[in-house]
Amino acid sequence: MKNVIQYLVVLIFFLLIGKETYSQCCSAGNPVSGDGQQKSIKKNSLRIYLSFKHSYSDQYYYKNKKEEVALIDNSRFDYSSLQLTYGINKKWNVQTELGYFFDKSQTVYIPEKYVFKGYGIGDLGITAKYQILSLVKPQSELVGSFGLKIPVGKLDEDMNGVVLPISLQPSTGAMKYNLGLYYSILNPSKKLSFYSFLYAEYSSLIQSDFYYYKYGNYYSFSVFGKYKLSNRIYTVLQLREELRDKDKRENDEKIESTGSKVLYAAPQILYNFYENWFLLGQADVPLYKYVNGHQLTNKYSFTFGVHKTLSLQKKSEV
Amino acid sequence: MKFIYNKAFILACLVLIISSFTTSCKKDKKIETVEPTVNLAIDSIVATKTNVVVWEKIKITAYTKGENLNYLWQADHGSMVGKDSSTVTYWGCYSCAGTNTVKCTVSNEYGSVMDTIKITVK
């Protein structure tokens, strides 16, 4: 228990430091999805998670202060994704995720109102997870992961004869590589449990003849507290810090008004409505925002989802 | 009950997958790039200004030869609004500071041609 407390203190420390590191509301590519549950699943089990996320951004920031920009009104997206996780054996899981932007838009006044509207398939995520440690007492688990995001969607979506800006394209156009570390501690006799997730993502250069662009590295640190309200209802409170380095353009020149640091509170409710079926609702509310230079920032987002874990084991094997 | 949930869930997943692929996998017809001729050419691309400040709007026009022309404009940094026409309105946001390339591709039944112009945003 002492080790767990030390671990959580270190995570909270990471959440609170680093003022000069860096939020981007409207970056290209898939939004962070999933319900935060990165725990491993049993051999021959399949976890299916279908979700919908809406995000809305209308606040321009200069560093950590709001500012008015007359031209840009808002930026928003509606994104749905399907995540499949399969238990290959006791230690290894593989996870795939593919999503679709039903709407990825920006409203501007030039001075007349004009709406840029993109849509389409996002990037394909493939992640391998390995259970590094599993203890019975206290019931805890440490899972490491590494993965790829492959730009299978379009980067040349156009509207009225003009190719949309990169930030409104459904795909990032760049290969991304990520590492994750998940730790959970559960105590069945108590109603409260904790878990945390560290995540880092490195982006390669956009694969295009026309663009020379490299997204900044992305890091997130999350701590979760889960409370069992009743036999069927759970509440989760997540604190998440997202850090993004500056993007680069030609000659590896850093782009000043990119990169950010945002601290989010994400309350979540889970409802076990039938056997191993769960409904999920989550809101992401930024508590603190610091951006490099001037940037449009996220005002709020919310997610709805449903997940279920199936056992694919043949009855004779059980 | 279980059967209904399973069916509905699988159906929702399938709808997402199929709608994703049917809308995203529509292959755009590739138009061959050709040498400029009297039937298809971009004579010049002219901007009202080539040095601008953030959020300043300018007009960029492509002067062309040919009939039944389709225009496709693309900027590596910055935003543009056009109405399938030879002129677009361009501006750059804070993250677009630098020397940016605006490309115009014009096509008709003879193929396609393209030209670029540099716009510096400060």
Tab-separated table of C-alpha atoms in Angstrom:
chain	number	residue	atom	x	y	z
A	1	MET	CA	0.000	0.000	0.000
A	2	LYS	CA	2.855	2.323	0.842
A	3	ASN	CA	4.299	1.771	-2.646
A	4	VAL	CA	0.983	2.615	-4.242
A	5	ILE	CA	0.721	5.871	-2.343
A	6	GLN	CA	4.269	6.750	-3.369
A	7	TYR	CA	3.397	5.965	-6.993
A	8	LEU	CA	0.302	8.192	-6.894
A	9	VAL	CA	2.242	11.028	-5.271
A	10	VAL	CA	4.805	10.879	-8.079
A	11	LEU	CA	2.033	10.980	-10.694
A	12	ILE	CA	0.320	13.940	-9.042
A	13	PHE	CA	3.689	15.663	-8.905
A	14	PHE	CA	4.017	15.196	-12.685
A	15	LEU	CA	0.498	16.592	-13.116
A	16	LEU	CA	1.353	19.761	-11.297
A	17	ILE	CA	4.834	20.635	-12.558
A	18	GLY	CA	6.188	21.772	-15.896
A	19	LYS	CA	4.735	25.201	-16.534
A	20	GLU	CA	6.780	25.729	-19.677
A	21	THR	CA	5.747	22.566	-21.340
A	22	TYR	CA	2.863	22.712	-23.427
A	23	SER	CA	-2.937	22.076	-25.647
A	24	GLN	CA	-4.144	21.733	-28.798
A	25	CYS	CA	-7.801	21.424	-29.305
A	26	CYS	CA	-7.940	20.987	-32.980
A	27	SER	CA	-4.967	18.934	-34.031
A	28	ALA	CA	-5.438	16.593	-36.936
A	29	GLY	CA	-6.009	12.927	-36.286
A	30	ASN	CA	-7.845	10.777	-33.808
A	31	PRO	CA	-8.866	12.249	-30.521
A	32	VAL	CA	-7.815	10.439	-27.373
A	33	SER	CA	-10.510	7.835	-26.894
A	34	GLY	CA	-11.133	4.831	-24.737
A	35	ASP	CA	-12.566	4.796	-21.258
A	36	GLY	CA	-9.222	4.769	-19.522
A	37	GLN	CA	-9.439	1.042	-18.814
A	38	GLN	CA	-6.199	-0.369	-20.091
A	39	LYS	CA	-6.235	-3.494	-17.936
A	40	SER	CA	-5.486	-6.752	-19.621
A	41	ILE	CA	-8.231	-9.194	-20.528
A	42	LYS	CA	-8.219	-12.980	-20.305
A	43	LYS	CA	-6.971	-15.333	-22.997
A	44	ASN	CA	-9.457	-15.733	-25.872
A	45	SER	CA	-11.589	-12.863	-24.657
A	46	LEU	CA	-12.684	-10.050	-26.930
A	47	ARG	CA	-13.538	-6.639	-25.584
A	48	ILE	CA	-15.592	-4.432	-27.899
A	49	TYR	CA	-15.913	-0.740	-27.194
A	50	LEU	CA	-18.037	1.518	-29.393
A	51	SER	CA	-17.926	5.222	-28.593
A	52	PHE	CA	-18.973	8.667	-29.762
A	53	LYS	CA	-17.149	11.856	-28.841
A	54	HIS	CA	-18.196	15.480	-29.354
A	55	SER	CA	-15.682	18.257	-28.846
A	56	TYR	CA	-16.205	22.033	-29.006
A	57	SER	CA	-13.539	24.749	-29.001
A	58	ASP	CA	-14.164	28.488	-29.170
A	59	GLN	CA	-11.670	30.092	-26.837
A	60	TYR	CA	-8.486	31.679	-28.132
A	61	TYR	CA	-5.711	31.810	-25.599
A	62	TYR	CA	-2.469	33.727	-25.438
A	63	LYS	CA	-0.365	31.683	-23.007
A	64	ASN	CA	-2.821	31.190	-20.130
A	65	LYS	CA	-5.081	34.203	-20.829
A	66	LYS	CA	-8.202	34.378	-22.972
A	67	GLU	CA	-8.129	36.697	-25.990
A	68	GLU	CA	-10.614	37.740	-28.655
A	69	VAL	CA	-10.104	36.722	-32.281
A	70	ALA	CA	-12.847	38.078	-34.541
A	71	LEU	CA	-12.237	35.781	-37.504
A	72	ILE	CA	-12.515	32.353	-35.884
A	73	ASP	CA	-15.845	31.560	-34.220
A	74	ASN	CA	-15.461	27.892	-33.236
A	75	SER	CA	-14.021	24.533	-34.122
A	76	ARG	CA	-15.705	21.206	-33.333
A	77	PHE	CA	-15.841	17.528	-34.167
A	78	ASP	CA	-18.099	14.486	-33.830
A	79	TYR	CA	-16.072	11.291	-33.827
A	80	SER	CA	-17.111	7.693	-33.439
A	81	SER	CA	-14.722	4.809	-32.951
A	82	LEU	CA	-14.665	1.069	-32.593
A	83	GLN	CA	-12.011	-0.478	-30.373
A	84	LEU	CA	-11.386	-4.229	-30.245
A	85	THR	CA	-9.096	-5.826	-27.665
A	86	TYR	CA	-8.233	-9.519	-27.850
A	87	GLY	CA	-6.488	-11.677	-25.269
A	88	ILE	CA	-3.878	-13.712	-27.158
A	89	ASN	CA	-2.642	-15.435	-24.018
A	90	LYS	CA	-2.297	-14.798	-20.301
A	91	LYS	CA	0.248	-12.027	-20.814
A	92	TRP	CA	-0.361	-10.544	-24.244
A	93	ASN	CA	-3.315	-8.542	-25.577
A	94	VAL	CA	-3.684	-6.865	-28.934
A	95	GLN	CA	-5.892	-3.868	-29.526
A	96	THR	CA	-7.107	-2.188	-32.718
A	97	GLU	CA	-9.026	1.031	-33.083
A	98	LEU	CA	-10.584	2.713	-36.083
A	99	GLY	CA	-12.780	5.778	-36.048
A	100	TYR	CA	-14.757	8.056	-38.288
A	101	PHE	CA	-15.217	11.825	-38.145
A	102	PHE	CA	-18.869	12.509	-38.988
A	103	ASP	CA	-18.096	16.194	-38.753
A	104	LYS	CA	-14.842	18.069	-38.294
A	105	SER	CA	-15.669	21.732	-38.787
A	106	GLN	CA	-14.576	25.269	-38.227
A	107	THR	CA	-16.781	28.366	-38.469
A	108	VAL	CA	-15.114	31.628	-39.528
A	109	TYR	CA	-16.342	35.159	-40.313
A	110	ILE	CA	-14.541	36.673	-43.330
A	111	PRO	CA	-16.673	38.837	-42.648
A	112	GLU	CA	-19.556	36.668	-43.885
A	113	LYS	CA	-20.027	33.351	-42.117
A	114	TYR	CA	-18.246	30.399	-43.700
A	115	VAL	CA	-18.064	26.817	-42.414
A	116	PHE	CA	-15.122	24.570	-43.286
A	117	LYS	CA	-16.356	21.018	-43.047
A	118	GLY	CA	-14.286	17.862	-43.174
A	119	TYR	CA	-15.278	14.281	-42.539
A	120	GLY	CA	-13.915	10.787	-43.051
A	121	ILE	CA	-12.003	7.913	-41.588
A	122	GLY	CA	-9.284	8.705	-39.030
A	123	ASP	CA	-6.053	6.853	-38.292
A	124	LEU	CA	-5.885	3.118	-37.590
A	125	GLY	CA	-4.471	2.282	-34.188
A	126	ILE	CA	-2.789	-1.047	-33.406
A	127	THR	CA	-1.439	-1.660	-29.907
A	128	ALA	CA	0.224	-4.624	-28.229
A	129	LYS	CA	-0.102	-4.872	-24.452
A	130	TYR	CA	1.967	-6.957	-22.077
A	131	GLN	CA	1.073	-7.722	-18.475
A	132	ILE	CA	4.321	-6.994	-16.662
A	133	LEU	CA	3.087	-7.704	-13.164
A	134	SER	CA	-0.013	-9.167	-11.604
A	135	LEU	CA	-0.467	-9.501	-7.849
A	136	VAL	CA	-3.289	-11.112	-5.942
A	137	LYS	CA	-2.797	-9.266	-2.685
A	138	PRO	CA	-3.346	-6.408	-3.069
A	139	GLN	CA	-5.055	-7.150	-6.395
A	140	SER	CA	-2.986	-5.040	-8.757
A	141	GLU	CA	-1.661	-5.067	-12.260
A	142	LEU	CA	1.028	-3.336	-14.288
A	143	VAL	CA	0.591	-3.344	-18.064
A	144	GLY	CA	2.989	-1.951	-20.648
A	145	SER	CA	1.953	-1.165	-24.196
A	146	PHE	CA	3.437	-0.081	-27.488
A	147	GLY	CA	1.534	0.815	-30.591
A	148	LEU	CA	1.257	2.415	-33.997
A	149	LYS	CA	-1.213	4.829	-35.541
A	150	ILE	CA	-1.339	4.386	-39.298
A	151	PRO	CA	-2.709	7.232	-41.417
A	152	VAL	CA	-5.291	5.303	-43.456
A	153	GLY	CA	-7.665	8.268	-43.870
A	154	LYS	CA	-7.581	11.190	-46.276
A	155	LEU	CA	-5.276	14.185	-46.021
A	156	ASP	CA	-6.598	15.929	-49.153
A	157	GLU	CA	-10.247	16.427	-48.297
A	158	ASP	CA	-11.441	19.490	-50.237
A	159	MET	CA	-14.431	21.804	-50.205
A	160	ASN	CA	-15.524	24.196	-52.977
A	161	GLY	CA	-12.246	23.725	-54.847
A	162	VAL	CA	-9.988	24.300	-51.828
A	163	VAL	CA	-8.141	21.603	-49.871
A	164	LEU	CA	-9.014	21.929	-46.178
A	165	PRO	CA	-6.269	22.961	-43.720
A	166	ILE	CA	-4.369	20.063	-42.097
A	167	SER	CA	-6.126	20.633	-38.758
A	168	LEU	CA	-9.515	19.850	-40.372
A	169	GLN	CA	-8.387	16.766	-42.284
A	170	PRO	CA	-9.642	13.460	-40.821
A	171	SER	CA	-6.202	11.867	-40.962
A	172	THR	CA	-2.925	13.110	-39.537
A	173	GLY	CA	-1.045	11.887	-42.592
A	174	ALA	CA	1.782	10.814	-40.280
A	175	MET	CA	2.818	7.542	-38.697
A	176	LYS	CA	2.716	7.759	-34.927
A	177	TYR	CA	4.388	5.499	-32.375
A	178	ASN	CA	3.305	5.268	-28.780
A	179	LEU	CA	4.257	3.754	-25.442
A	180	GLY	CA	1.992	3.357	-22.432
A	181	LEU	CA	2.197	2.163	-18.845
A	182	TYR	CA	-0.920	1.290	-16.869
A	183	TYR	CA	-1.129	0.474	-13.197
A	184	SER	CA	-4.244	-0.474	-11.274
A	185	ILE	CA	-4.903	-1.446	-7.725
A	186	LEU	CA	-8.221	-2.968	-6.748
A	187	ASN	CA	-9.560	-4.157	-3.490
A	188	PRO	CA	-12.786	-6.131	-3.890
A	189	SER	CA	-13.700	-5.678	-0.262
A	190	LYS	CA	-13.672	-1.903	-0.620
A	191	LYS	CA	-15.705	0.320	-2.920
A	192	LEU	CA	-12.792	2.465	-4.047
A	193	SER	CA	-10.072	1.542	-6.523
A	194	PHE	CA	-7.310	3.479	-8.272
A	195	TYR	CA	-5.548	3.252	-11.573
A	196	SER	CA	-3.219	5.405	-13.606
A	197	PHE	CA	-1.966	5.643	-17.154
A	198	LEU	CA	1.185	7.171	-18.590
A	199	TYR	CA	1.270	7.640	-22.362
A	200	ALA	CA	3.783	9.068	-24.827
A	201	GLU	CA	3.401	9.454	-28.583
A	202	TYR	CA	6.018	10.298	-31.180
A	203	SER	CA	4.994	11.464	-34.636
A	204	SER	CA	6.980	11.062	-37.829
A	205	LEU	CA	6.982	13.585	-40.643
A	206	ILE	CA	3.743	13.806	-42.656
A	207	GLN	CA	4.006	11.515	-45.689
A	208	SER	CA	3.248	14.014	-48.443
A	209	ASP	CA	4.994	15.676	-51.380
A	210	PHE	CA	3.384	19.006	-50.566
A	211	TYR	CA	3.495	19.284	-46.772
A	212	TYR	CA	6.602	19.389	-44.649
A	213	TYR	CA	5.128	19.068	-41.177
A	214	LYS	CA	5.905	17.178	-38.012
A	215	TYR	CA	3.538	17.131	-35.058
A	216	GLY	CA	5.085	17.654	-31.663
A	217	ASN	CA	5.442	14.747	-29.259
A	218	TYR	CA	2.419	14.155	-27.065
A	219	TYR	CA	2.434	13.011	-23.441
A	220	SER	CA	-0.376	12.389	-21.005
A	221	PHE	CA	-0.466	11.441	-17.349
A	222	SER	CA	-3.763	10.293	-15.853
A	223	VAL	CA	-4.884	9.218	-12.417
A	224	PHE	CA	-8.282	7.669	-11.831
A	225	GLY	CA	-10.346	6.991	-8.756
A	226	LYS	CA	-13.240	4.587	-9.194
A	227	TYR	CA	-16.075	4.323	-6.722
A	228	LYS	CA	-18.770	1.670	-6.723
A	229	LEU	CA	-22.059	3.437	-6.031
A	230	SER	CA	-24.239	0.336	-6.299
A	231	ASN	CA	-24.080	-3.135	-7.789
A	232	ARG	CA	-24.584	-1.709	-11.264
A	233	ILE	CA	-23.300	1.879	-11.132
A	234	TYR	CA	-19.696	3.045	-10.893
A	235	THR	CA	-18.349	6.587	-10.935
A	236	VAL	CA	-14.833	7.451	-12.035
A	237	LEU	CA	-12.979	10.709	-11.610
A	238	GLN	CA	-9.984	11.175	-13.843
A	239	LEU	CA	-7.372	13.909	-13.628
A	240	ARG	CA	-5.347	14.083	-16.812
A	241	GLU	CA	-2.554	16.294	-17.915
A	242	GLU	CA	-1.828	16.534	-21.638
A	243	LEU	CA	1.464	17.950	-22.814
A	244	ARG	CA	2.278	18.621	-26.425
A	245	ASP	CA	5.608	19.788	-27.796
A	246	LYS	CA	5.883	22.326	-30.565
A	247	ASP	CA	5.240	21.210	-34.160
A	248	LYS	CA	7.969	21.632	-36.759
A	249	ARG	CA	7.944	22.870	-40.350
A	250	GLU	CA	10.638	23.195	-43.052
A	251	ASN	CA	14.265	23.030	-41.845
A	252	ASP	CA	12.982	21.606	-38.550
A	253	GLU	CA	11.888	25.098	-37.561
A	254	LYS	CA	9.695	25.013	-34.463
A	255	ILE	CA	6.290	26.611	-34.928
A	256	GLU	CA	5.835	29.106	-32.126
A	257	SER	CA	2.041	28.977	-31.711
A	258	THR	CA	1.864	25.205	-31.241
A	259	GLY	CA	2.348	23.013	-28.213
A	260	SER	CA	0.488	23.263	-24.976
A	261	LYS	CA	-0.214	22.004	-21.499
A	262	VAL	CA	-3.762	21.299	-20.356
A	263	LEU	CA	-5.048	19.800	-17.148
A	264	TYR	CA	-8.428	18.099	-17.474
A	265	ALA	CA	-10.958	16.768	-14.999
A	266	ALA	CA	-12.956	13.945	-16.542
A	267	PRO	CA	-15.871	12.653	-14.495
A	268	GLN	CA	-17.256	9.386	-15.789
A	269	ILE	CA	-20.249	7.195	-15.007
A	270	LEU	CA	-20.427	3.506	-15.843
A	271	TYR	CA	-23.687	1.596	-15.821
A	272	ASN	CA	-23.696	-2.178	-15.965
A	273	PHE	CA	-27.115	-2.467	-17.612
A	274	TYR	CA	-27.047	-6.151	-18.488
A	275	GLU	CA	-24.643	-8.999	-17.679
A	276	ASN	CA	-21.238	-7.760	-18.894
A	277	TRP	CA	-22.629	-4.862	-20.915
A	278	PHE	CA	-21.590	-1.396	-19.782
A	279	LEU	CA	-22.813	2.059	-20.788
A	280	LEU	CA	-20.388	4.898	-20.269
A	281	GLY	CA	-20.709	8.680	-20.170
A	282	GLN	CA	-17.731	10.992	-19.717
A	283	ALA	CA	-17.141	14.735	-19.816
A	284	ASP	CA	-13.706	16.313	-20.319
A	285	VAL	CA	-13.482	19.724	-18.737
A	286	PRO	CA	-10.235	21.689	-18.962
A	287	LEU	CA	-9.220	23.045	-15.567
A	288	TYR	CA	-6.024	24.780	-16.609
A	289	LYS	CA	-4.691	25.713	-20.048
A	290	TYR	CA	-1.317	27.022	-21.055
A	291	VAL	CA	-0.489	27.387	-24.739
A	292	ASN	CA	2.625	28.525	-26.523
A	293	GLY	CA	1.848	31.780	-28.306
A	294	HIS	CA	-1.751	32.143	-29.499
A	295	GLN	CA	-4.005	29.120	-29.961
A	296	LEU	CA	-7.623	28.054	-30.146
A	297	THR	CA	-8.322	25.851	-27.127
A	298	ASN	CA	-10.873	23.253	-26.160
A	299	LYS	CA	-13.916	24.371	-24.180
A	300	TYR	CA	-15.440	20.969	-23.457
A	301	SER	CA	-15.944	17.514	-24.844
A	302	PHE	CA	-18.101	14.571	-23.908
A	303	THR	CA	-18.089	10.885	-24.748
A	304	PHE	CA	-20.754	8.195	-24.763
A	305	GLY	CA	-19.898	4.567	-25.204
A	306	VAL	CA	-20.899	0.979	-24.753
A	307	HIS	CA	-18.568	-1.925	-24.097
A	308	LYS	CA	-18.825	-5.625	-23.664
A	309	THR	CA	-16.335	-8.425	-23.125
A	310	LEU	CA	-17.022	-11.709	-24.882
A	311	SER	CA	-15.412	-15.037	-24.160
A	312	LEU	CA	-14.398	-16.747	-27.390
A	313	GLN	CA	-13.188	-19.845	-25.563
A	314	LYS	CA	-14.783	-23.067	-26.763
A	315	LYS	CA	-16.931	-24.647	-24.083
A	316	SER	CA	-14.808	-27.826	-24.115
A	317	GLU	CA	-11.693	-25.723	-23.256
A	318	VAL	CA	-13.312	-24.099	-20.212
B	1	MET	CA	-32.779	-10.183	-24.231
B	2	LYS	CA	-29.075	-11.064	-24.540
B	3	PHE	CA	-29.652	-11.948	-28.188
B	4	ILE	CA	-31.208	-8.529	-28.893
B	5	TYR	CA	-28.324	-6.650	-27.226
B	6	ASN	CA	-25.727	-8.666	-29.112
B	7	LYS	CA	-27.493	-8.124	-32.435
B	8	ALA	CA	-27.940	-4.375	-31.872
B	9	PHE	CA	-24.309	-3.968	-30.827
B	10	ILE	CA	-22.927	-5.902	-33.783
B	11	LEU	CA	-25.216	-3.925	-36.105
B	12	ALA	CA	-23.976	-0.597	-34.711
B	13	CYS	CA	-20.343	-1.716	-35.185
B	14	LEU	CA	-21.045	-2.829	-38.742
B	15	VAL	CA	-22.806	0.450	-39.604
B	16	LEU	CA	-19.769	2.376	-38.365
B	17	ILE	CA	-17.302	0.244	-40.323
B	18	ILE	CA	-19.336	0.221	-43.543
B	19	SER	CA	-20.136	3.952	-43.452
B	20	SER	CA	-16.454	4.700	-42.793
B	21	PHE	CA	-15.266	2.738	-45.768
B	22	THR	CA	-17.990	3.704	-48.235
B	23	THR	CA	-17.423	7.411	-47.691
B	24	SER	CA	-13.645	7.374	-47.301
B	25	CYS	CA	-12.655	4.881	-49.956
B	26	LYS	CA	-14.262	6.675	-52.879
B	27	LYS	CA	-11.297	6.866	-55.249
B	28	ASP	CA	-10.793	10.253	-56.807
B	29	LYS	CA	-10.219	10.016	-60.510
B	30	LYS	CA	-6.537	10.744	-61.130
B	31	ILE	CA	-6.053	13.382	-63.813
B	32	GLU	CA	-2.800	13.231	-65.729
B	33	THR	CA	-0.410	16.166	-65.412
B	34	VAL	CA	0.415	17.611	-68.842
B	35	GLU	CA	2.624	20.291	-70.339
B	36	PRO	CA	0.870	23.676	-70.680
B	37	THR	CA	-0.733	24.256	-74.091
B	38	VAL	CA	-3.203	26.695	-75.581
B	39	ASN	CA	-5.936	24.313	-74.416
B	40	LEU	CA	-4.787	24.302	-70.774
B	41	ALA	CA	-2.291	26.556	-69.016
B	42	ILE	CA	-1.739	28.726	-65.954
B	43	ASP	CA	-0.228	31.997	-67.187
B	44	SER	CA	0.331	33.406	-63.698
B	45	ILE	CA	-0.811	33.428	-60.113
B	46	VAL	CA	-1.143	36.893	-58.625
B	47	ALA	CA	-1.771	37.899	-55.014
B	48	THR	CA	-2.942	41.325	-53.845
B	49	LYS	CA	-0.004	41.149	-51.358
B	50	THR	CA	2.704	38.557	-50.749
B	51	ASN	CA	3.797	39.823	-47.293
B	52	VAL	CA	0.982	39.845	-44.788
B	53	VAL	CA	0.408	39.832	-41.051
B	54	VAL	CA	-1.537	37.185	-39.122
B	55	TRP	CA	-5.281	37.220	-39.948
B	56	GLU	CA	-4.800	39.676	-42.854
B	57	LYS	CA	-6.918	38.590	-45.802
B	58	ILE	CA	-5.694	38.746	-49.372
B	59	LYS	CA	-7.037	37.658	-52.755
B	60	ILE	CA	-5.080	35.236	-54.924
B	61	THR	CA	-6.046	34.843	-58.572
B	62	ALA	CA	-4.951	32.326	-61.189
B	63	TYR	CA	-4.873	33.624	-64.779
B	64	THR	CA	-5.414	30.703	-67.108
B	65	LYS	CA	-5.995	29.469	-70.650
B	66	GLY	CA	-8.552	26.843	-71.550
B	67	GLU	CA	-12.209	26.022	-71.249
B	68	ASN	CA	-14.308	24.013	-68.791
B	69	LEU	CA	-11.658	24.516	-66.113
B	70	ASN	CA	-11.772	23.019	-62.626
B	71	TYR	CA	-9.663	24.659	-59.918
B	72	LEU	CA	-8.133	23.042	-56.841
B	73	TRP	CA	-6.275	25.285	-54.386
B	74	GLN	CA	-4.015	24.045	-51.596
B	75	ALA	CA	-1.888	25.841	-48.976
B	76	ASP	CA	0.761	24.168	-46.824
B	77	HIS	CA	-0.026	26.662	-44.045
B	78	GLY	CA	-3.030	28.957	-43.872
B	79	SER	CA	-6.701	28.880	-44.791
B	80	MET	CA	-8.483	29.692	-48.047
B	81	VAL	CA	-12.062	30.138	-49.152
B	82	GLY	CA	-13.089	29.792	-52.771
B	83	LYS	CA	-16.211	29.070	-54.757
B	84	ASP	CA	-14.745	26.772	-57.437
B	85	SER	CA	-13.363	29.908	-59.018
B	86	SER	CA	-10.084	31.318	-60.186
B	87	THR	CA	-9.865	33.547	-57.081
B	88	VAL	CA	-9.561	32.588	-53.435
B	89	THR	CA	-9.347	34.541	-50.179
B	90	TYR	CA	-6.269	33.553	-48.137
B	91	TRP	CA	-5.244	34.275	-44.531
B	92	GLY	CA	-2.793	32.856	-42.062
B	93	CYS	CA	-3.278	32.168	-38.349
B	94	TYR	CA	-0.573	32.481	-35.672
B	95	SER	CA	0.782	28.999	-36.351
B	96	CYS	CA	1.133	29.861	-40.073
B	97	ALA	CA	3.911	32.405	-39.564
B	98	GLY	CA	6.631	31.848	-42.155
B	99	THR	CA	6.937	31.573	-45.911
B	100	ASN	CA	4.025	29.489	-47.138
B	101	THR	CA	3.261	27.876	-50.476
B	102	VAL	CA	-0.110	28.180	-52.190
B	103	LYS	CA	-0.621	25.730	-55.021
B	104	CYS	CA	-3.250	25.986	-57.763
B	105	THR	CA	-4.073	22.969	-59.933
B	106	VAL	CA	-6.243	23.537	-62.975
B	107	SER	CA	-7.749	20.708	-64.995
B	108	ASN	CA	-10.065	19.991	-67.899
B	109	GLU	CA	-10.449	17.252	-70.529
B	110	TYR	CA	-6.812	17.811	-71.666
B	111	GLY	CA	-5.331	16.965	-68.233
B	112	SER	CA	-4.055	19.129	-65.405
B	113	VAL	CA	-1.403	21.796	-64.825
B	114	MET	CA	-0.248	23.479	-61.638
B	115	ASP	CA	1.672	26.490	-60.378
B	116	THR	CA	2.537	27.940	-56.982
B	117	ILE	CA	2.996	31.294	-55.243
B	118	LYS	CA	4.799	32.080	-51.967
B	119	ILE	CA	3.058	34.124	-49.282
B	120	THR	CA	4.935	35.257	-46.182
B	121	VAL	CA	2.934	35.566	-42.976
B	122	LYS	CA	4.441	37.547	-40.069
